[in-house]
Coordinates of C-alpha atoms in Angstrom, one line a residue:
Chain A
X1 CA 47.8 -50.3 -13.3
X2 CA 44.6 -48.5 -13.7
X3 CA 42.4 -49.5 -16.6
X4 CA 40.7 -47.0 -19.0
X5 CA 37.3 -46.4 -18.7
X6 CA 35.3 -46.9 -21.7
X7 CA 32.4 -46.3 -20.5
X8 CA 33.3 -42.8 -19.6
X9 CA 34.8 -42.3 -23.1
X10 CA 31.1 -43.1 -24.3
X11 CA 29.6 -40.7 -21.4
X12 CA 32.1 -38.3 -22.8
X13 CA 30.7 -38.6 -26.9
X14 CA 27.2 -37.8 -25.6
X15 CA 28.1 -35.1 -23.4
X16 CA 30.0 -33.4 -26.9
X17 CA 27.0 -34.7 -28.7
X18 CA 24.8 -32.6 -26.2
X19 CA 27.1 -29.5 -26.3
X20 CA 27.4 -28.8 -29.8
X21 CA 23.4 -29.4 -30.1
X22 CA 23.3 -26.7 -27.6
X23 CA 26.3 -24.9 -28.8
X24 CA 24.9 -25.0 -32.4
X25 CA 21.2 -24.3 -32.3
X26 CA 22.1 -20.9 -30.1
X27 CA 25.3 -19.9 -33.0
X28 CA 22.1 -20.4 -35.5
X29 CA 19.5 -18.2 -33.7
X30 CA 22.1 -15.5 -32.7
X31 CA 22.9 -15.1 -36.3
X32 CA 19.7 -15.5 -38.2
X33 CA 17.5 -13.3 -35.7
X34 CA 20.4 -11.3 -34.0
X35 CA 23.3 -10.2 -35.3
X36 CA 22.7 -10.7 -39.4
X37 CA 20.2 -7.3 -38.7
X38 CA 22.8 -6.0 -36.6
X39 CA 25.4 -6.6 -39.2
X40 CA 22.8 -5.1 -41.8
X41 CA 20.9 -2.3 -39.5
X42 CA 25.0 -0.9 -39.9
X43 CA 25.7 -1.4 -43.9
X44 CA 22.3 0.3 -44.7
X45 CA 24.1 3.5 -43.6
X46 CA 26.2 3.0 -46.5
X47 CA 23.1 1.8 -49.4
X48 CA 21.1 4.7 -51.6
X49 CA 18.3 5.9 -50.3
X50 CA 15.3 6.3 -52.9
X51 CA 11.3 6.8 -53.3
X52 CA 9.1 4.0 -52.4
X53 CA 5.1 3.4 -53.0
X54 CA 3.8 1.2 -50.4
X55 CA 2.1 -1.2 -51.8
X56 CA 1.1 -3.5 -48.9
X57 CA 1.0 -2.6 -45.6
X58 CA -0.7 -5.4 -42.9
X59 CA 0.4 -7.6 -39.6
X60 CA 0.9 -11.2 -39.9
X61 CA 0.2 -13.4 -37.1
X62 CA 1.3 -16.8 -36.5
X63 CA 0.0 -19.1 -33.6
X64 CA 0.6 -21.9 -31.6
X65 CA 0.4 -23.9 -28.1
X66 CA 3.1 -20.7 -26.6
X67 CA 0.3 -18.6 -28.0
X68 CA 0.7 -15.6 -31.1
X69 CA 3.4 -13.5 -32.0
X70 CA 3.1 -10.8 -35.1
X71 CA 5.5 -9.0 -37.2
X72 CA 4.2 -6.3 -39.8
X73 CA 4.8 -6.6 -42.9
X74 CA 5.3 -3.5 -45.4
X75 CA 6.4 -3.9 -49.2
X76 CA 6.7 -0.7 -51.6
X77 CA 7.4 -0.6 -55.4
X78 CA 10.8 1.3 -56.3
X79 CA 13.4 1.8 -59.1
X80 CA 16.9 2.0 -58.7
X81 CA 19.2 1.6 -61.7
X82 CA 16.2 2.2 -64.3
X83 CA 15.1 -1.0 -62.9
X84 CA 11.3 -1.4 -61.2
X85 CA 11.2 -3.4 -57.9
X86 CA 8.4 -4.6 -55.6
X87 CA 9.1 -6.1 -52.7
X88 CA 11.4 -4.8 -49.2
X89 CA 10.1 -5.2 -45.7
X90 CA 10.0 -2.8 -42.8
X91 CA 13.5 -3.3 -41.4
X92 CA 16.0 -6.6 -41.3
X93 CA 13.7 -8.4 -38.3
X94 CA 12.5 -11.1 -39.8
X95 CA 11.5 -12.8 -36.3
X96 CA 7.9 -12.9 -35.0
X97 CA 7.6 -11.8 -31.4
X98 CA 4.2 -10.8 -29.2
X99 CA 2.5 -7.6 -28.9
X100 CA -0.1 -6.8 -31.6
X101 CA -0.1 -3.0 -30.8
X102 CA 3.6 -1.8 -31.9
X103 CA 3.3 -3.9 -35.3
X104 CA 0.2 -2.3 -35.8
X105 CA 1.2 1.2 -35.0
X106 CA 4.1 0.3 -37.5
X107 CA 1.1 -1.0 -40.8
X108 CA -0.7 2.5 -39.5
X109 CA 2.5 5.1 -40.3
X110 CA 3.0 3.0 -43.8
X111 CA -0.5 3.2 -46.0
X112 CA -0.9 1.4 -49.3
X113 CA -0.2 4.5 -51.2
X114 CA 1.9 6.7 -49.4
X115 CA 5.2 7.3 -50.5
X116 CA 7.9 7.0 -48.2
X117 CA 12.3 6.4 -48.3
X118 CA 13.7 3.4 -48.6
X119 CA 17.5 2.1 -48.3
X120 CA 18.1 -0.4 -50.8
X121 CA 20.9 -2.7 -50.9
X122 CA 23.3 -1.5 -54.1
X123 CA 24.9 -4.9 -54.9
X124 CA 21.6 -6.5 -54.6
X125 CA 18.9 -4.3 -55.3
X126 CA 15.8 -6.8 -54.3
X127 CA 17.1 -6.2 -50.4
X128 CA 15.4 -3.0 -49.4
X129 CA 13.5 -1.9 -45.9
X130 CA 11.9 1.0 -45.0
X131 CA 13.2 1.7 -41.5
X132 CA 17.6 1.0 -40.9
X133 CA 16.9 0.9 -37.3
X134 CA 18.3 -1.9 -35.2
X135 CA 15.9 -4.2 -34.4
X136 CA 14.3 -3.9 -31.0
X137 CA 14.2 -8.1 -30.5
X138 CA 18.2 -7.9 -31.3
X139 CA 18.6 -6.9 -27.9
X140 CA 16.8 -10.0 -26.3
X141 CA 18.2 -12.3 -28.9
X142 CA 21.7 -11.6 -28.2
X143 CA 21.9 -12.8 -24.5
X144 CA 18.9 -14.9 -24.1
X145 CA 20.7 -17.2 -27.0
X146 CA 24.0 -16.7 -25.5
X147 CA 23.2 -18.5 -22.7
X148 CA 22.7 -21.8 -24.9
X149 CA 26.0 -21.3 -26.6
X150 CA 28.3 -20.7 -23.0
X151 CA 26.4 -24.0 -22.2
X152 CA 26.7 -25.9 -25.2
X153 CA 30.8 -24.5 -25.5
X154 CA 31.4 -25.4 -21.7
X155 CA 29.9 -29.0 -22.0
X156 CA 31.9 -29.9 -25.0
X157 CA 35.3 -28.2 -23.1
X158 CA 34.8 -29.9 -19.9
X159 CA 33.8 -33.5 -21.7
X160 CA 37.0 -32.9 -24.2
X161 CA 39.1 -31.9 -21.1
X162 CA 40.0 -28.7 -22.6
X163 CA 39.1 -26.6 -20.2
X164 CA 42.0 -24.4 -18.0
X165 CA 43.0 -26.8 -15.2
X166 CA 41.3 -25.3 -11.8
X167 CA 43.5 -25.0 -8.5
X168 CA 43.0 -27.6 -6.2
X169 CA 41.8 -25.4 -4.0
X170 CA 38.4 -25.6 -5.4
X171 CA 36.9 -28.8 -3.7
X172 CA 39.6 -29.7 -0.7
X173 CA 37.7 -33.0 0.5
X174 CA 35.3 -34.7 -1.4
X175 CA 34.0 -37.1 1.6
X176 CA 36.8 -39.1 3.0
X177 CA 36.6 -40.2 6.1
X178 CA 40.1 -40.7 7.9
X179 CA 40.2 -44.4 8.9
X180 CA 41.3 -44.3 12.7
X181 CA 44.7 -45.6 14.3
X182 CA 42.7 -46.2 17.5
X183 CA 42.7 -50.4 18.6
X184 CA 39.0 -51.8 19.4
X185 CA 39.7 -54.4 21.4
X186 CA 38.1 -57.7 21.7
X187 CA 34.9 -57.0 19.5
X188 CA 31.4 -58.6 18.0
X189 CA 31.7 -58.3 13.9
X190 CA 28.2 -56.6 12.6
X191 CA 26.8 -58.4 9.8
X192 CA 26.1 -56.1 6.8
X193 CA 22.7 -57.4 5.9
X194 CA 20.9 -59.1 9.1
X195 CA 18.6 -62.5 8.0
X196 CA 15.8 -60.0 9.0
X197 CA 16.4 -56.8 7.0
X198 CA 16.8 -59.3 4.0
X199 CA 13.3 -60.7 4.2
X200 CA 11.7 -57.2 5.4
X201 CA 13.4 -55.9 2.4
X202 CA 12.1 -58.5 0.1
X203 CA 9.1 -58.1 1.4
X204 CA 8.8 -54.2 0.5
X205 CA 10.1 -54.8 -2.8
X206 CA 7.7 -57.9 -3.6
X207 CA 4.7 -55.6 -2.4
X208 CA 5.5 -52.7 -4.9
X209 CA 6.0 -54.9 -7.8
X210 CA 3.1 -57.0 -6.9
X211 CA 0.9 -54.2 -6.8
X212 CA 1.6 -52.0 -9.0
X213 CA 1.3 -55.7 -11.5
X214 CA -1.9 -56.3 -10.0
X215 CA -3.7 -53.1 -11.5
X216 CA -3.0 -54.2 -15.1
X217 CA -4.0 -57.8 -13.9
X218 CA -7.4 -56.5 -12.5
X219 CA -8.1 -54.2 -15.9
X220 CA -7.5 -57.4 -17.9
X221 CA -9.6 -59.6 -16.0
X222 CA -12.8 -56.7 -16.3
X223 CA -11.8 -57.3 -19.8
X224 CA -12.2 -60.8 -20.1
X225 CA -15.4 -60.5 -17.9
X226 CA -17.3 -57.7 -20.6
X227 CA -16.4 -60.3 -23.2
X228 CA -13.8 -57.8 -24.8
X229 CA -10.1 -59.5 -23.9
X230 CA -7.6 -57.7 -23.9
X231 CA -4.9 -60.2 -25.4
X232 CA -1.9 -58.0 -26.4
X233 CA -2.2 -56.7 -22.9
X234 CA -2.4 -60.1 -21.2
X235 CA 0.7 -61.5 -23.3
X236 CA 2.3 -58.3 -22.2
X237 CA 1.9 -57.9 -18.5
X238 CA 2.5 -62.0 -18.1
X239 CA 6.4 -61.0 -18.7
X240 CA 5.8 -59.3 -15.1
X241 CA 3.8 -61.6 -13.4
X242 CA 6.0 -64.3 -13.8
X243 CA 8.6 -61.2 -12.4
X244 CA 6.4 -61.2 -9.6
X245 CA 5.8 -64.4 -8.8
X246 CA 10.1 -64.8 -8.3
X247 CA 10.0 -62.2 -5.9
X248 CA 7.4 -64.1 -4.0
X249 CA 10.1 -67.3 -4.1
X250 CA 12.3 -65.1 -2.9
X251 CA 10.6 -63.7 0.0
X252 CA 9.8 -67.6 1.0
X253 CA 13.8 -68.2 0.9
X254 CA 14.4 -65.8 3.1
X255 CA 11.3 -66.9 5.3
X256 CA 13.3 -70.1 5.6
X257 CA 16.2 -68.5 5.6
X258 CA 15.0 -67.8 9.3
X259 CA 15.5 -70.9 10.5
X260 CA 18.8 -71.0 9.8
X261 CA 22.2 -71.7 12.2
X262 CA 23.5 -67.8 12.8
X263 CA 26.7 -67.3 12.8
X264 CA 28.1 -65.1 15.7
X265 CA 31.4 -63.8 15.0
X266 CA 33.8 -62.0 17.3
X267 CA 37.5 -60.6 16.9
X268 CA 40.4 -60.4 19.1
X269 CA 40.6 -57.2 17.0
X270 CA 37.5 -55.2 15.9
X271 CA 39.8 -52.8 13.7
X272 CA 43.2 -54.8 13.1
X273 CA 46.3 -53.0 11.3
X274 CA 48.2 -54.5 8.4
X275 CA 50.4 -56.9 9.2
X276 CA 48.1 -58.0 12.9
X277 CA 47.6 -61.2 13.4
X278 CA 44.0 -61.6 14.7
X279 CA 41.7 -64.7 16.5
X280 CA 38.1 -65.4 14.7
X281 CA 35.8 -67.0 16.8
X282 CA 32.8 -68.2 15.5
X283 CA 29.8 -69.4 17.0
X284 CA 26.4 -69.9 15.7
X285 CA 22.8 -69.9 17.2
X286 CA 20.6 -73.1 16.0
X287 CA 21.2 -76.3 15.0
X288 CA 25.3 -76.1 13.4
X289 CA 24.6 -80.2 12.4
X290 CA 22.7 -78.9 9.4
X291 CA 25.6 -77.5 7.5
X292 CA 27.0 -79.5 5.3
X293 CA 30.1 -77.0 4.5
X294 CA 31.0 -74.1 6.1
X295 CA 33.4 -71.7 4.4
X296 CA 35.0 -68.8 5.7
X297 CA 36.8 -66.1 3.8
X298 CA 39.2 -63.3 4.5
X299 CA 38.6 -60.4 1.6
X300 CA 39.3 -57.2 0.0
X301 CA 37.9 -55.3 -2.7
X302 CA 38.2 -51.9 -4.6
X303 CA 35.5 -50.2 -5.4
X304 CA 35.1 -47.1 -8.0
X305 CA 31.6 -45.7 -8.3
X306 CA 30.9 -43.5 -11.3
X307 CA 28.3 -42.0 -13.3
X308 CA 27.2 -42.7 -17.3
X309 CA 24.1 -40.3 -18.6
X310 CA 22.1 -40.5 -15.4
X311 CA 23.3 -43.6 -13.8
X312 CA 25.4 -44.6 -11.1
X313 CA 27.4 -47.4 -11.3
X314 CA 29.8 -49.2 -8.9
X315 CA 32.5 -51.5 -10.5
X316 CA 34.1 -54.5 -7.4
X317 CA 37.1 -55.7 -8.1
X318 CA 38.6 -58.4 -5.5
X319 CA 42.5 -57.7 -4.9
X320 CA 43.0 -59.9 -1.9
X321 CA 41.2 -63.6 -0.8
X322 CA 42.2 -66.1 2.1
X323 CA 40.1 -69.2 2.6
X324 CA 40.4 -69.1 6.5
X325 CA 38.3 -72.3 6.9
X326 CA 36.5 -74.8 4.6
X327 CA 35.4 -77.1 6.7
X328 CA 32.7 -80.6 5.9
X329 CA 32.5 -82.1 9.6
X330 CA 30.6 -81.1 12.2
X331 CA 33.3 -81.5 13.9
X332 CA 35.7 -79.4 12.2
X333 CA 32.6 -76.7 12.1
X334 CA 32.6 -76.8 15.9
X335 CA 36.0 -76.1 16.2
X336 CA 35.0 -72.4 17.0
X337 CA 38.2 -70.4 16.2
X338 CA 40.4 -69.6 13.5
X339 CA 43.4 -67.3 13.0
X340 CA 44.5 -65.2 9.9
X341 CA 47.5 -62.2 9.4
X342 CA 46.2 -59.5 7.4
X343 CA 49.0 -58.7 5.0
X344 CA 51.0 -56.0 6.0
X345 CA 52.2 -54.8 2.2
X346 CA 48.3 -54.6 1.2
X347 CA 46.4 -51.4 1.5
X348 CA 44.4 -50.3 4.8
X349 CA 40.1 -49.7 4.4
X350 CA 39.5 -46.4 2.2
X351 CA 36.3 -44.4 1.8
X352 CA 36.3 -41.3 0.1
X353 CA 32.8 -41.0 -1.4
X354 CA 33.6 -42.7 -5.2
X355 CA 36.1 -44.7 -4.5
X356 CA 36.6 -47.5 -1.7
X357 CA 39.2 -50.0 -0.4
X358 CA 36.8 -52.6 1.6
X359 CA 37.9 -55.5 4.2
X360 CA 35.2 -58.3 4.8
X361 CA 34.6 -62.0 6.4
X362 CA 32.9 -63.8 4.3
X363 CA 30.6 -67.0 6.0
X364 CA 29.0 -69.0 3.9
X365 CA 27.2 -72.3 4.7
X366 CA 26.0 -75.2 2.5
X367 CA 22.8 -76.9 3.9
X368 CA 21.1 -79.7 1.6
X369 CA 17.4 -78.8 0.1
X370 CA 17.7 -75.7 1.8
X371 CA 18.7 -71.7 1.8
X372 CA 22.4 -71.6 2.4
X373 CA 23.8 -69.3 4.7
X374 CA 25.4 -66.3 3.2
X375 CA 26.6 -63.7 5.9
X376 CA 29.0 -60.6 5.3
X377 CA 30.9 -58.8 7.9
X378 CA 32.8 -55.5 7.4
X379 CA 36.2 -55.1 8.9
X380 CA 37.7 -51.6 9.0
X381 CA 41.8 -52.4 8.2
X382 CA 44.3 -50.1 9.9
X383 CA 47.4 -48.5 8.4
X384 CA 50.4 -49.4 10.6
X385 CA 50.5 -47.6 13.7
X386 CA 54.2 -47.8 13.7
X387 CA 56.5 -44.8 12.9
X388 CA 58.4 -45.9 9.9
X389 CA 61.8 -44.8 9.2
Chain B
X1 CA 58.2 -14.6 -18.1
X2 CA 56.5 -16.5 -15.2
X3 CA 58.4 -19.2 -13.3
X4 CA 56.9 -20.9 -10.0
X5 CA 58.9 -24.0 -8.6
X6 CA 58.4 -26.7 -5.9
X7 CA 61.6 -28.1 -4.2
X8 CA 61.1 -30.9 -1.7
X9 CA 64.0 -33.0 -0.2
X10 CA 62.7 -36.3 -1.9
X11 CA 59.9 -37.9 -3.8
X12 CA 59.1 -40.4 -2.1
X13 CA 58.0 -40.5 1.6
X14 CA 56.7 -43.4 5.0
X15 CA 53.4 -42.0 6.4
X16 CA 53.6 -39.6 9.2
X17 CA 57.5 -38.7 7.5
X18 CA 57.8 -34.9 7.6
X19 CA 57.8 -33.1 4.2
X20 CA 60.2 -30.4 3.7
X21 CA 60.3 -28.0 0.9
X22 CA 60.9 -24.4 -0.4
X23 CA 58.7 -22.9 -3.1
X24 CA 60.7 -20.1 -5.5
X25 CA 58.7 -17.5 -8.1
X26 CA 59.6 -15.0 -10.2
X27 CA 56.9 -13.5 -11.6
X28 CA 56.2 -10.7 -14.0
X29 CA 53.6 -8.8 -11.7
X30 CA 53.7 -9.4 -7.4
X31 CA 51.1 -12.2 -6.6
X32 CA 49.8 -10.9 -3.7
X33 CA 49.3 -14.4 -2.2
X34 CA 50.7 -17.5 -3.0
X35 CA 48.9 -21.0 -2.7
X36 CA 50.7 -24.6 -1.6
X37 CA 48.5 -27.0 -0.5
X38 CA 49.3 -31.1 -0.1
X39 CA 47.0 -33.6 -0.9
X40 CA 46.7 -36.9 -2.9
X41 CA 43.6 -37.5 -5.3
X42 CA 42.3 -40.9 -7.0
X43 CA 42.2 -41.8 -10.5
X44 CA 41.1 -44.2 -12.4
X45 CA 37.4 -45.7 -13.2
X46 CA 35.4 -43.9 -10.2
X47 CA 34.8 -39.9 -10.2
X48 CA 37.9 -38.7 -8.6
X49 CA 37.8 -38.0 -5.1
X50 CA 40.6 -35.5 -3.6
X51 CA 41.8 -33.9 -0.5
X52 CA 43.7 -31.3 0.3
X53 CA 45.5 -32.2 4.0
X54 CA 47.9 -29.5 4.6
X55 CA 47.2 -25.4 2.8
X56 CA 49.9 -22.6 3.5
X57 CA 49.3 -19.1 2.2
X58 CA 52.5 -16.7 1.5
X59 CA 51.5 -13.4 1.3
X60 CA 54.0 -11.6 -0.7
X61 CA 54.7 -8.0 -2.3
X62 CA 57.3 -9.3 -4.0
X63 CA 57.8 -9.8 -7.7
X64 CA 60.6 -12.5 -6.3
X65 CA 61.0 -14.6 -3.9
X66 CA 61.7 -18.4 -1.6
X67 CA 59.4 -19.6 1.2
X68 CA 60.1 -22.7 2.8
X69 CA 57.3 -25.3 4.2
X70 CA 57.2 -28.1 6.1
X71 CA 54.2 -30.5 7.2
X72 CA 54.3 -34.1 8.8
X73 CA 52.5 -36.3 6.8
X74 CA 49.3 -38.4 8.1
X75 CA 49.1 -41.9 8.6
X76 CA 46.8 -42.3 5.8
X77 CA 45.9 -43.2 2.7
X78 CA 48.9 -44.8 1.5
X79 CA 49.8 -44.3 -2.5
X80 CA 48.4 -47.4 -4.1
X81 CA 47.7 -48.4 -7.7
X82 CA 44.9 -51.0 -8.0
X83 CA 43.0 -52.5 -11.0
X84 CA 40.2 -49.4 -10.7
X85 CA 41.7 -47.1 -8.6
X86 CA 44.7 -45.3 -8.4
X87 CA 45.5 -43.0 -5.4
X88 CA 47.7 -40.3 -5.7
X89 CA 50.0 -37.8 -3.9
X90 CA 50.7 -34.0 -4.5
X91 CA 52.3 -30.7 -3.8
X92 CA 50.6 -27.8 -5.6
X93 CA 51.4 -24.7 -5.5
X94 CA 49.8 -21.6 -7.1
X95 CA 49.0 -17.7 -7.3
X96 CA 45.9 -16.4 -7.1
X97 CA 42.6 -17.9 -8.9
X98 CA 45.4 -20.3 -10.4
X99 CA 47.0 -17.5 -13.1
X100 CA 50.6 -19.6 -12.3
X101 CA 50.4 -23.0 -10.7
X102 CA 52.9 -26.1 -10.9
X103 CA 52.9 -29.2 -8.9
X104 CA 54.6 -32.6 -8.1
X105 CA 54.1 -36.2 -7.6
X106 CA 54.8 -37.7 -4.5
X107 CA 54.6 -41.0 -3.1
X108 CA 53.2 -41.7 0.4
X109 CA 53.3 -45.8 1.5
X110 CA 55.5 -48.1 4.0
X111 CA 58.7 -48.4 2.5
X112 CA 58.4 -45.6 0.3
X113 CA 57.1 -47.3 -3.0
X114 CA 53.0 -47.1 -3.9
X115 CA 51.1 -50.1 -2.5
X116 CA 50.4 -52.3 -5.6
X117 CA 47.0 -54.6 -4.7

């Protein structure tokens, strides 16, 4: 039976966590700067419209690293209800946005002095504006913050699983490969890492780390040398030279690695089916005397790639193991051949991009004071070719 | 009210065993076209992988009606149920951009029962 995933229930709480951030700063813009002066522009229709003395009439700016926006700001004196007020503001905007030139055009048509209407607010009288107009920025709030919320609503959906279920139709193959019915024949097995590609590949790796570790090495020792150490740094960056200095043991492993009997594998069957019985014969270049044990292992694993936040992880489980020689005498090591059935109620090879049923000989081979030998070779299992009934 | 259905003549089938089946609607306003499409998908700890192996489009004017389908099955991937993955087999069908759909299980291995690893 399949296991649940925690880690994609955590994945899941910070992709909610994400959404309703997104979901909830856009519901807060939307109403403060959007549709509250909507909503309002709309009852003003409905408040008492009296005399107003302006009483200040100016722009405001406000600035910052996206630059300066403005906003004008008008207040007038008033009485409503035998009752003096000062206070109000051009309309319900209370956003800054750029352009100097309108906002001043707006302070121009309201001098200190002038008298003017106002709509004030009857059930609460300190709310009054000189203009009921919709505000222009209304119109760029409303879908530019919009976008955020659709986000924000569709991330928490999809991680909650409650959005509609889609057809099928929409992705018909996601990358699996058909594994063919077609025999092989007598066949060489291709190991998956060669002795080479390892040490070239620790080689790359070991120059990277080395020298991106050497900058920070060379700054530290010009530091020591101008009689101003740098200590916290040099207790730092030790953590990665010693890092650096495995990766050098490991690229002299796998120097002496070279030396090493290869094995030479080949199959009566390069692509057997479930239930074949197949012929390993096994050969090896260089001296065969220096291992000490020689192992060789039939194996299958599932594999189920997925992703958490930004990584991608690949989880091995091994279903299916046969020891098809563990041999300590030369002897027994020279032997050469070995036979083994692949199971015939066990599932064929798989790929289909995430997920992955994978067949592999295993040869390992235990040398004293030395690098073992460690040697993987993919096998591609068939489904049976037979026509069931 | 809507009602789409899937009738197959078993659940459980050996690779390369033809599938045969009749889909039945009655629906409140004509569909136009009508979706079936078999295919198995994965579950379990990876992202779900899926493919769809065999489509058929009715195209229909009626508010009612049976088509029947058949399609041999392929050799592969069996049904199997592992400790990570899980890989299942299914008969969808649906109306267009998935307003009605329904769909059913089925099992495709050697003997008829999902390989267990």
């Amino acid at each position: 039976m399949v296991k649940p995933d925690k880690s994609k229930k955590s994945g899941n709480i910070g992709l909610i966590l994400f959404g309703l951030v997104f979901f909830g700063l856009g519901s807060f813009f939307m109403w403060f700067m959007a549709l509250k002066p909507l909503v309002l522009s709309y009852q003003a229709d409905q408040w008492p419209l009296v005399a107003c003395t302006i009483t200040h009439s100016t722009v405001d700016s406000r600035s910052d690293s996206d630059g300066t926006t403005y906003k004008a700001i008008i207040n007038f004196s008033y009485q409503i209800n035998n009752q003096n007020y000062n206070g109000g503001s051009y309309n319900f905007n209370e956003a800054y946005s750029s352009g100097r030139s309108g906002k001043q055009s707006i302070a121009n048509q309201y001098r200190v002095g002038q008298v003017h209407e106002c709509w004030v607010n009857p059930e609460k009288p300190s709310q009054a504006v000189v203009s009921k107009d919709i505000p222009g920025i209304v119109w760029f709030i409303i879908p530019f913050t919009s976008v955020f919320i659709i986000i924000g609503a569709a991330v928490m959906l999809g991680s909650t699983g409650l959005f509609p279920g889609l057809p099928f139709s929409r992705s018909k193959n996601t990358g699996h490969k058909r594994v063919s019915l077609n025999q092989q024949g007598y066949t060489e097995l291709q190991a998956r890492y060669g002795v080479k590609k390892k040490l070239l590949g620790s080689i790359a790796i070991t120059l990277f780390w080395n020298g991106i570790v050497s900058i920070f090495v060379y700054n530290i020792w010009q530091s020591f040398n101008s009689g101003n150490p740098e200590w916290g740094l040099l207790i730092f960056i030790s953590i990665f030279v010693l890092a650096g200095f495995g990766l050098l043991l490991w690229v002299i492993y796998n120097l002496l690695s070279l030396s090493n009997p290869l094995p030479i594998l080949h199959s009566t069957e390069g692509s057997p089916e479930l239930g074949q019985e197949i012929q390993l014969t096994y050969t090896f270049t260089g001296n065969i005397k220096k291992i000490k044990q020689l192992t060789i292992v039939l194996e299958a694993c599932e594999k189920a790639t997925y992703t958490v936040g930004t990584d991608q992880r690949t989880d091995t489980n091994t279903f299916y193991k046969k020891e098809l020689l563990n041999a300590s005498s030369p002897s027994e090591h020279m032997r050469q051949y070995t036979k083994v059935t692949i199971p015939a109620d066990s599932m064929h090879s798989f790929s289909a991009g995430s997920n992955e049923i994978e067949w592999q000989i295993k040869v390992t081979g235990e040398i004293p004071y030395w690098p073992d030998i460690n040697y993987e070779y993919p096998i591609v299992i068939r489904p049976t070719s037979k026509k069931l009934r | 009210m809507n009602e789409l259905n899937i009738s197959i003549d078993k659940n459980s089938y050996q690779p390369r065993e033809q599938v045969q089946g009749s889909i039945r609607w009655q629906l409140i306003k004509p569909p136009k076209e009508i979706f079936l499409q078999i295919g198995w998908q994965t579950e379990g700890r990876g992202t779900q992988d899926n493919r769809v192996e065999y489509e058929q489009i009715f195209i229909t004017d009626s508010h009612s009606g049976t088509e029947n389908f058949y399609y041999e099955l392929p050799a592969s991937p069996y049904s199997f149920s592992g400790k990570l993955i899980e890989l299942n087999w299914f008969i969808v069908a649906y109306t267009k951009k998935g307003k009605v759909q329904t769909s059913t299980d089925i099992i495709v291995a050697p003997g008829r029962v999902a390989v267990t690893i």
